[in-house]
PDB file of C-alpha atoms and ligand atoms in Angstrom:
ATOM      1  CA  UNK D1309     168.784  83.623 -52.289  1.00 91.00           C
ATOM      2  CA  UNK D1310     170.059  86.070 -55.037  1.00 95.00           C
ATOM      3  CA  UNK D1311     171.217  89.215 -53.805  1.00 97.00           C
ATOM      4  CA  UNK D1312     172.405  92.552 -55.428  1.00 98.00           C
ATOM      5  CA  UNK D1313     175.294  93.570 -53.293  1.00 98.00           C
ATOM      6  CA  UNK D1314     175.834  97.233 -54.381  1.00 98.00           C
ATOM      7  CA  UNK D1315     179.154  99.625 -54.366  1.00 98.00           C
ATOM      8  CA  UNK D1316     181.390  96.453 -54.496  1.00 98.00           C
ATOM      9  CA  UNK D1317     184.142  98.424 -56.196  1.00 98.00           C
ATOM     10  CA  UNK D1318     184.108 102.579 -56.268  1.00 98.00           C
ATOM     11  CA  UNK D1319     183.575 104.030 -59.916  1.00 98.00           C
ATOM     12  CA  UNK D1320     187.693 104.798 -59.674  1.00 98.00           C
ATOM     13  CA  UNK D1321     187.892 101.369 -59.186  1.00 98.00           C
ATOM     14  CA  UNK D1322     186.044  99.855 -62.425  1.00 98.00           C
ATOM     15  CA  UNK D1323     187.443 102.990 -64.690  1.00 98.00           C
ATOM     16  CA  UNK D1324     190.965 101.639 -63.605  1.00 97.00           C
ATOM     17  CA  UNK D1325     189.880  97.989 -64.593  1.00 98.00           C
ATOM     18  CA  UNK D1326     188.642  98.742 -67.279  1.00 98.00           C
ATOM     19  CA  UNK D1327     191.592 100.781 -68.338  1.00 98.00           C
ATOM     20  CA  UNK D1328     193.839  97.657 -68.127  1.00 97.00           C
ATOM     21  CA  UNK D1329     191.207  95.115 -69.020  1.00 97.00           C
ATOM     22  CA  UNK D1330     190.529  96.983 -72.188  1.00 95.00           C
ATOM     23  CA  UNK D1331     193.873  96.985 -73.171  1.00 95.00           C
ATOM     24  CA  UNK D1332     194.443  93.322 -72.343  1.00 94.00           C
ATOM     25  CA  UNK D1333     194.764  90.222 -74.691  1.00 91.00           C
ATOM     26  CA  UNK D1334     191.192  87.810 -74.523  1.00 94.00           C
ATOM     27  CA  UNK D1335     190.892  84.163 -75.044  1.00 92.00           C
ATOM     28  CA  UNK D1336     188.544  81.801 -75.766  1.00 91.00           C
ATOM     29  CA  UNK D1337     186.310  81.484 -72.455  1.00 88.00           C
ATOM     30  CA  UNK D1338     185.809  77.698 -72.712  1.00 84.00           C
ATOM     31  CA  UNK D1339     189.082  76.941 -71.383  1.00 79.00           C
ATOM     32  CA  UNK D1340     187.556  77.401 -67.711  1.00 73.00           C
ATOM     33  CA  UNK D1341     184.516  75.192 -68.833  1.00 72.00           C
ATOM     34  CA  UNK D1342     183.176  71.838 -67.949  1.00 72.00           C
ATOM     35  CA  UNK D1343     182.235  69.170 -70.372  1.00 73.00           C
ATOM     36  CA  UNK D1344     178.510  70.141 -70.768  1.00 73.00           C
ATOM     37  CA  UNK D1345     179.447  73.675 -69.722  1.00 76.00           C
ATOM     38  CA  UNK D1346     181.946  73.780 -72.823  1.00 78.00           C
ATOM     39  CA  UNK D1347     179.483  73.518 -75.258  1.00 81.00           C
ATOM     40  CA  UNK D1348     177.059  76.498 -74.132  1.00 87.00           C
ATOM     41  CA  UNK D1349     179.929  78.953 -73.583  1.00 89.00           C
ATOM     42  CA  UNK D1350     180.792  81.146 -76.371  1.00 93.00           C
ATOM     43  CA  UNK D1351     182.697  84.671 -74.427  1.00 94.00           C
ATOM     44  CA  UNK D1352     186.610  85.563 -74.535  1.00 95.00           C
ATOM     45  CA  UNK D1353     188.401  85.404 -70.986  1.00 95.00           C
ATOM     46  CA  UNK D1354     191.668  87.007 -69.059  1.00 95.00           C
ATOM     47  CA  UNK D1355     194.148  83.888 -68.893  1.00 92.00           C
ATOM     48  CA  UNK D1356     193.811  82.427 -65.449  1.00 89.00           C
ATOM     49  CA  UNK D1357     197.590  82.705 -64.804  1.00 90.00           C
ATOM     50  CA  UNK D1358     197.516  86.387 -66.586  1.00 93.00           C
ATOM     51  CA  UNK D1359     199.457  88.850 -64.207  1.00 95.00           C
ATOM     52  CA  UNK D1360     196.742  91.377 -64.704  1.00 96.00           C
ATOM     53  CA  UNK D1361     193.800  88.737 -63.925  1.00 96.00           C
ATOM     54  CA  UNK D1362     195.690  88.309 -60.204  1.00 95.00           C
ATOM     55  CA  UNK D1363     196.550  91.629 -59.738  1.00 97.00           C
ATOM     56  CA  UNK D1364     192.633  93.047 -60.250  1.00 98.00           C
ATOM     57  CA  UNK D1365     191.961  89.409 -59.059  1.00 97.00           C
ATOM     58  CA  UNK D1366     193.788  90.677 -55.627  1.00 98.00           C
ATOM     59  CA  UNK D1367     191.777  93.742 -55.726  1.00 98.00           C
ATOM     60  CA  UNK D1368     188.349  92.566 -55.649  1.00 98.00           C
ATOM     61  CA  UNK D1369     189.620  90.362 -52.548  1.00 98.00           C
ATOM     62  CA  UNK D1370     190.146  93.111 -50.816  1.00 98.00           C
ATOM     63  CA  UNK D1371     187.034  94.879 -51.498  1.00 98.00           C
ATOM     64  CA  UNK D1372     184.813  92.004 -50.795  1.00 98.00           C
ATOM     65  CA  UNK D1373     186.821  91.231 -47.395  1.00 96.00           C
ATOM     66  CA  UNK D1374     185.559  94.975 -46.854  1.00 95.00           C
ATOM     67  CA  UNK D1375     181.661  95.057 -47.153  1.00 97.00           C
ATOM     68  CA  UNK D1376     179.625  93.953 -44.493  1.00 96.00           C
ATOM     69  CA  UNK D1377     176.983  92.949 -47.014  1.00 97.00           C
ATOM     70  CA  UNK D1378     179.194  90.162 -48.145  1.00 98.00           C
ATOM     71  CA  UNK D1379     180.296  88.849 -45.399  1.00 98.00           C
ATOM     72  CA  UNK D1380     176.788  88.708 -44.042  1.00 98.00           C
ATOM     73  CA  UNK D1381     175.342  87.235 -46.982  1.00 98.00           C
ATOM     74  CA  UNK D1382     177.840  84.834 -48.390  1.00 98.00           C
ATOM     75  CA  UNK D1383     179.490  84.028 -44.827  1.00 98.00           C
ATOM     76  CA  UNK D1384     182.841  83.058 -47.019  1.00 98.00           C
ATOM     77  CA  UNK D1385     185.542  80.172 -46.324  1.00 98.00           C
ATOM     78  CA  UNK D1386     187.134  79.987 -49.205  1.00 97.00           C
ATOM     79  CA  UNK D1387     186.799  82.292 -52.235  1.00 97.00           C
ATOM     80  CA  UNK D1388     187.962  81.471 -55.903  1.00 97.00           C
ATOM     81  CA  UNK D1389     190.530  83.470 -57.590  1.00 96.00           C
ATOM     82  CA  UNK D1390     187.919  85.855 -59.370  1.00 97.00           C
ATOM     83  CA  UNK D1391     188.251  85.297 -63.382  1.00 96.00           C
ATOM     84  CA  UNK D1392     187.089  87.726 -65.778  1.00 97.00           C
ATOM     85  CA  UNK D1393     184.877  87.641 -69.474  1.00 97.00           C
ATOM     86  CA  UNK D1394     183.670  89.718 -71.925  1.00 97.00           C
ATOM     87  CA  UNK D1395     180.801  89.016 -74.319  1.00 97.00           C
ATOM     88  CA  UNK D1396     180.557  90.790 -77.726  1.00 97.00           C
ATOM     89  CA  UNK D1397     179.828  90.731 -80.897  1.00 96.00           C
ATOM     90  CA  UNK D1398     176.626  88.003 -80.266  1.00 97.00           C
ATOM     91  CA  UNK D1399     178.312  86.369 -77.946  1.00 96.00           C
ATOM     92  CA  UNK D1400     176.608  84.404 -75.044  1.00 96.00           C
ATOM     93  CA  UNK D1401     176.852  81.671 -72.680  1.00 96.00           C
ATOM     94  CA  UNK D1402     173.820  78.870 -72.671  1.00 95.00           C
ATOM     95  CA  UNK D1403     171.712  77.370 -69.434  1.00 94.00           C
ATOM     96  CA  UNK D1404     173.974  75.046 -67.732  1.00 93.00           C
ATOM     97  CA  UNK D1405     175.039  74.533 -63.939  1.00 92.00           C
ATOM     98  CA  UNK D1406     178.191  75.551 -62.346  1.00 93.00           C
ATOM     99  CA  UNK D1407     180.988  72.669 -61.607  1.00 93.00           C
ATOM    100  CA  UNK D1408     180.719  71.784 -57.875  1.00 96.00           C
ATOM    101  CA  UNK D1409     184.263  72.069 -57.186  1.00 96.00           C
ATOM    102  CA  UNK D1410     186.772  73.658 -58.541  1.00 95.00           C
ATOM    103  CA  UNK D1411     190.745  73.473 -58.077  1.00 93.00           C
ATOM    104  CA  UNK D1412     192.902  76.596 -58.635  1.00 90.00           C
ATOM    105  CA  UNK D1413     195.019  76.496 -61.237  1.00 88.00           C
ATOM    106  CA  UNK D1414     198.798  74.963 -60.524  1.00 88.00           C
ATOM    107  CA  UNK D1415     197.936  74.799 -56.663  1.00 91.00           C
ATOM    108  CA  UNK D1416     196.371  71.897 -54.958  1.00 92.00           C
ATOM    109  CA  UNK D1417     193.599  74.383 -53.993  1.00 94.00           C
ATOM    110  CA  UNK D1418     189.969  73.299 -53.962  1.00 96.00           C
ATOM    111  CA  UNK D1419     186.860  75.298 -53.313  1.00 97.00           C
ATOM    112  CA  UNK D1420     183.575  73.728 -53.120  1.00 98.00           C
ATOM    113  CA  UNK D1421     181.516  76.350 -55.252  1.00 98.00           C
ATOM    114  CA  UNK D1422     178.167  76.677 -53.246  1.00 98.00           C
ATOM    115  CA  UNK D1423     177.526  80.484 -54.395  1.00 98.00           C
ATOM    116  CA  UNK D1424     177.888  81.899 -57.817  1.00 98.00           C
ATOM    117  CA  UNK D1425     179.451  85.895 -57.919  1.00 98.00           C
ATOM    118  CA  UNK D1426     179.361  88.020 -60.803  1.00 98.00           C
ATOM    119  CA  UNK D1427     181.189  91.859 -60.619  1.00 98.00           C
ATOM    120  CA  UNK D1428     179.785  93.792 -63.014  1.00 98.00           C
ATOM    121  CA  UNK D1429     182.505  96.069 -64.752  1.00 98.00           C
ATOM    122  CA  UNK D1430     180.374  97.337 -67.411  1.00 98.00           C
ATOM    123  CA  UNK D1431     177.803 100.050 -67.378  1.00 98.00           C
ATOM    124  CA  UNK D1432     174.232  98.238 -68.480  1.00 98.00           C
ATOM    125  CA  UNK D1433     173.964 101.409 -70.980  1.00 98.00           C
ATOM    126  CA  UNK D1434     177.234 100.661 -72.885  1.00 97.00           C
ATOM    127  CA  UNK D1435     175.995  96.847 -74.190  1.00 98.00           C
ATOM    128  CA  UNK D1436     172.382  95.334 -75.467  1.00 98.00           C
ATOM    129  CA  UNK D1437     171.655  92.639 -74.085  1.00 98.00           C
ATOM    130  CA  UNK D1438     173.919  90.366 -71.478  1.00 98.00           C
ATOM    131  CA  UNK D1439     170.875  89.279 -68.556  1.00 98.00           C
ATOM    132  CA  UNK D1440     172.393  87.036 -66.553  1.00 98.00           C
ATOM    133  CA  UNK D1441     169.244  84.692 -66.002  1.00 98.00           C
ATOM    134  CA  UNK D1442     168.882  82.740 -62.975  1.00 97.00           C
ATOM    135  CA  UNK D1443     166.584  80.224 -62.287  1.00 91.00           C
ATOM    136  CA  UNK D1444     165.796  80.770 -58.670  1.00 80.00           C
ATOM    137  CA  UNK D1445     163.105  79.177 -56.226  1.00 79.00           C
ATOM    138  CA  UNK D1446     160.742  82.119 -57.240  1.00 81.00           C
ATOM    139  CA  UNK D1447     160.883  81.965 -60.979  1.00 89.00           C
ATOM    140  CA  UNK D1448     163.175  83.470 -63.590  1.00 95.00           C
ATOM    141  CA  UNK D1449     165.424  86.439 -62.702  1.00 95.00           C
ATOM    142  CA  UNK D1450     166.812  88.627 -64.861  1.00 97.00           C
ATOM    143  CA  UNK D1451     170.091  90.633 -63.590  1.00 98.00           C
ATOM    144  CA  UNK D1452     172.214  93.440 -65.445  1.00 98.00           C
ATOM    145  CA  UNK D1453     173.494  95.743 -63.166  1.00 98.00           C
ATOM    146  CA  UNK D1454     175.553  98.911 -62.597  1.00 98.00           C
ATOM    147  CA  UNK D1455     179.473  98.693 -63.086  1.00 98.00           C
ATOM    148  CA  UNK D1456     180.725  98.131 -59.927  1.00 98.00           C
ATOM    149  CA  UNK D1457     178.036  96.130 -58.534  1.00 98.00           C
ATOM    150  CA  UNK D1458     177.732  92.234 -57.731  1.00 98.00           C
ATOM    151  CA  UNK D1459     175.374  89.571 -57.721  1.00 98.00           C
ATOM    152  CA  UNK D1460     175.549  86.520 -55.392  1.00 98.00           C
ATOM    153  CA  UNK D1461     173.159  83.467 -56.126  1.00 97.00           C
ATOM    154  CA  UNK D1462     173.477  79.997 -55.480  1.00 96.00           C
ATOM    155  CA  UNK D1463     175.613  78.054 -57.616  1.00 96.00           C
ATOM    156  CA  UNK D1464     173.565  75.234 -57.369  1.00 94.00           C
ATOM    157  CA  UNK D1465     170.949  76.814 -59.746  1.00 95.00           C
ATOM    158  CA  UNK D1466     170.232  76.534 -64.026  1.00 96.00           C
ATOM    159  CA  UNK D1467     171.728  80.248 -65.029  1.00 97.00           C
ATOM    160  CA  UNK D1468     172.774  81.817 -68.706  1.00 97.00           C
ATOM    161  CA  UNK D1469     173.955  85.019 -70.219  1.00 98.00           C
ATOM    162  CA  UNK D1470     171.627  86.352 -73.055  1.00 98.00           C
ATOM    163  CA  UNK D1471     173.570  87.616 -76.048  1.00 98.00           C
ATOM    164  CA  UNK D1472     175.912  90.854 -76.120  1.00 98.00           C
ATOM    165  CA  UNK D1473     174.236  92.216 -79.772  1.00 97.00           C
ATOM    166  CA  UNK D1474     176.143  95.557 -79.116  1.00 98.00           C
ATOM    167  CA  UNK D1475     178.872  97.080 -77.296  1.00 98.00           C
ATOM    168  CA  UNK D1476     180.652  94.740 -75.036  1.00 97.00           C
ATOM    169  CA  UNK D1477     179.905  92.945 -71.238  1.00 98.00           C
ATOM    170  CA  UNK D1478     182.892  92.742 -68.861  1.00 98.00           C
ATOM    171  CA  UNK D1479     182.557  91.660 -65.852  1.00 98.00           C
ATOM    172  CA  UNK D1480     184.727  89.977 -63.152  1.00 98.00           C
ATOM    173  CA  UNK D1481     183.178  85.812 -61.669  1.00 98.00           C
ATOM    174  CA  UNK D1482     184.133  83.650 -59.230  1.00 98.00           C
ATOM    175  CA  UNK D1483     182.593  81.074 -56.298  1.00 98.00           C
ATOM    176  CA  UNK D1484     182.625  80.973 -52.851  1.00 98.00           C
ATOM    177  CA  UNK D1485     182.457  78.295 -50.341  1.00 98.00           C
ATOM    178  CA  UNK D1486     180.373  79.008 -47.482  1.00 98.00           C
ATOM    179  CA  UNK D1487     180.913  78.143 -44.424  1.00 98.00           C
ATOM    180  CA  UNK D1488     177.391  77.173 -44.685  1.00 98.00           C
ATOM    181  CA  UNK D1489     176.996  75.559 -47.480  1.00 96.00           C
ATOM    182  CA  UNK D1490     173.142  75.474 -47.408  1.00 97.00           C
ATOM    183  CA  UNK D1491     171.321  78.283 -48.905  1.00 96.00           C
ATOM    184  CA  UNK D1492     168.251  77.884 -47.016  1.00 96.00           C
ATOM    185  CA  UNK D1493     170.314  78.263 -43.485  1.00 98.00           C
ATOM    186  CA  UNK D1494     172.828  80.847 -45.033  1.00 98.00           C
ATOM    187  CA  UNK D1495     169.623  83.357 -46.141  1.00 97.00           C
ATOM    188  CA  UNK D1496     167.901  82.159 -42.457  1.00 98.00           C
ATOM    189  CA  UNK D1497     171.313  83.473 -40.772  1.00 98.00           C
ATOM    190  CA  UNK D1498     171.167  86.370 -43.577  1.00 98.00           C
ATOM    191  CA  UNK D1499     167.766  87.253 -42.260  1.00 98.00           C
ATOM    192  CA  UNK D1500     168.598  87.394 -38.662  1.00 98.00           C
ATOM    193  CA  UNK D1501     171.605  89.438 -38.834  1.00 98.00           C
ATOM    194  CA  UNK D1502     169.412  92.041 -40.601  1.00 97.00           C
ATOM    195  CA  UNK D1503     167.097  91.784 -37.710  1.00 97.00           C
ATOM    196  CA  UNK D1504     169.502  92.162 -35.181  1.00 97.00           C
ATOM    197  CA  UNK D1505     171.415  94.649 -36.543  1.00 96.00           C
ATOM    198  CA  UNK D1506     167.820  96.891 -37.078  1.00 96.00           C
ATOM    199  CA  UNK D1507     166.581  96.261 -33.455  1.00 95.00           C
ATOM    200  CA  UNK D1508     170.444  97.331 -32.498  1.00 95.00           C
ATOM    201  CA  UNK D1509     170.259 100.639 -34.526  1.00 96.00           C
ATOM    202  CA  UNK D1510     166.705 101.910 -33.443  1.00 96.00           C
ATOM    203  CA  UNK D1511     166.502 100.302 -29.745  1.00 95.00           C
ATOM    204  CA  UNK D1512     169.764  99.937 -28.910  1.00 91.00           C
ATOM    205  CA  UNK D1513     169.253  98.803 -25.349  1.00 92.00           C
ATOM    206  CA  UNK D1514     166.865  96.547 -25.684  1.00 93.00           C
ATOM    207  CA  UNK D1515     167.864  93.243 -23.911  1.00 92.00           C
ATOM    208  CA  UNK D1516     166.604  90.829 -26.914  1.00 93.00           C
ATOM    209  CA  UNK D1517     169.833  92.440 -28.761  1.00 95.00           C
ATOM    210  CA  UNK D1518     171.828  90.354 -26.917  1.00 95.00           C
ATOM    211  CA  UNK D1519     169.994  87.279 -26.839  1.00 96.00           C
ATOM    212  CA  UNK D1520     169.134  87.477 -30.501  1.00 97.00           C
ATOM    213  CA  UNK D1521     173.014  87.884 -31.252  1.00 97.00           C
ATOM    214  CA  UNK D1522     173.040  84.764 -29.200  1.00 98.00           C
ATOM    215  CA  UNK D1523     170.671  82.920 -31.190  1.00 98.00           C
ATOM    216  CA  UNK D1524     172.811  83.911 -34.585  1.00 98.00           C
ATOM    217  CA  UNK D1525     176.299  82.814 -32.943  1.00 98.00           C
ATOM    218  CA  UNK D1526     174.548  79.438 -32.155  1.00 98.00           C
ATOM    219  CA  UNK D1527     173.200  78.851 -35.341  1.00 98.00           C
ATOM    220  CA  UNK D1528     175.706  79.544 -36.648  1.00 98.00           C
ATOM    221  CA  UNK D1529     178.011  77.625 -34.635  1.00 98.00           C
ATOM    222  CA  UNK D1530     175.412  74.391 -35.378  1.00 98.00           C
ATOM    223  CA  UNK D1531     175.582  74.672 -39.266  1.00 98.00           C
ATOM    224  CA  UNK D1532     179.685  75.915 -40.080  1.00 98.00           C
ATOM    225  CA  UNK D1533     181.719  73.579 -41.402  1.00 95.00           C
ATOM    226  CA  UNK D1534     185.656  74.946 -41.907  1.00 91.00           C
TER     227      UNK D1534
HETATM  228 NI1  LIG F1819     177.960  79.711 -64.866  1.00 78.86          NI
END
């Protein structure tokens, strides 16, 4: 499933970001990279360890551990330290596949990357260019979205960024492991909650609310792994 998760961070929010990120030193991006990865990459990075990459890094925690959306969606155990790029001047960042795990820097921290997140901090109109292209299930999407907003799809898929020919692309990335790490069970659950949460809003006491939240809980209880 790839899903546009509006609103992740108010417009305050990115024009503070960007304040500080703009102002910030950049370097090269293939110091996060795998081996094949390396050699597609071309984009400048915050420094993992950077003070400012944790401090915005703690921000977008916050806001994610806020939207329901999220949550539903992504159903998170673990959530990577989110990293952030910026593409200019031609840069861009060839097909290749996400590393399957991933250990935070100087910790003994591990997340199994089963979904792929990228925060859009730039405003499509400000840069040419920049798709992140997915290869999904249902063909090729192409995503550039309003600053502020996120993208969630699964890490297990071929995905690029087209080249920045103007202006620049910042944005904020980072993985999450599920606690279902399936994507076909996680968008079954992410299906049902909808559901549920519709038949809750319009028929509130209907007695299939109850058994339906039952049904999720079960699933759910069948396919986590913590
Ligand atoms: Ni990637």
């Amino acid at each position: 499933m790839l899903l546009h998760i509006p609103n992740v961070l108010t417009r305050d929010q990115v024009v503070e970001c960007r304040r500080q990120l703009d102002a910030s030193n950049w370097i090269d991006g293939r110091v996060t990279a795998g081996h094949q990865s390396a050699k597609a990459k071309n984009n400048e990075q915050l420094p993992e360890d950077a003070p400012l990459a944790k401090q915005l890094g703690q921000l977008v925690l916050a806001a994610l551990e806020a939207h329901p959306l999220f949550i539903s969606a992504a159903l998170p155990h673990k959530i990577f330290p989110p990293l952030f790029n910026r593409y200019s001047g031609g840069q861009a960042f060839g097909v290749h596949v996400d590393n399957a795990i991933r250990q935070v820097r100087n910790t003994a921290h591990r997340v199994r990357t089963d979904i792929s997140a990228t925060l859009f901090l730039s405003a499509p109109e400000e840069y040419h260019g920049g798709e992140l292209v997915v290869e999904d299930t249902y063909g090729t999407q192409r995503v550039k979205l309003p600053a502020g907003d996120m993208v969630l799809y699964p890490a297990t898929s071929l995905h690029r960024v087209e080249a920045v020919t103007r202006g620049a692309r910042v944005a904020s990335f980072f993985w999450i492991q599920s606690m279902v790490r399936d994507d076909t069970q996680r968008t079954l659950l992410f299906d049902l909650d909808n559901a549920i949460q519709r038949v809750a809003r319009d028929v509130p006491q209907h007695p299939s609310v109850i058994q339906l939240t039952g049904v999720y809980h079960n699933l759910l209880r069948q396919w986590a792994d913590l």
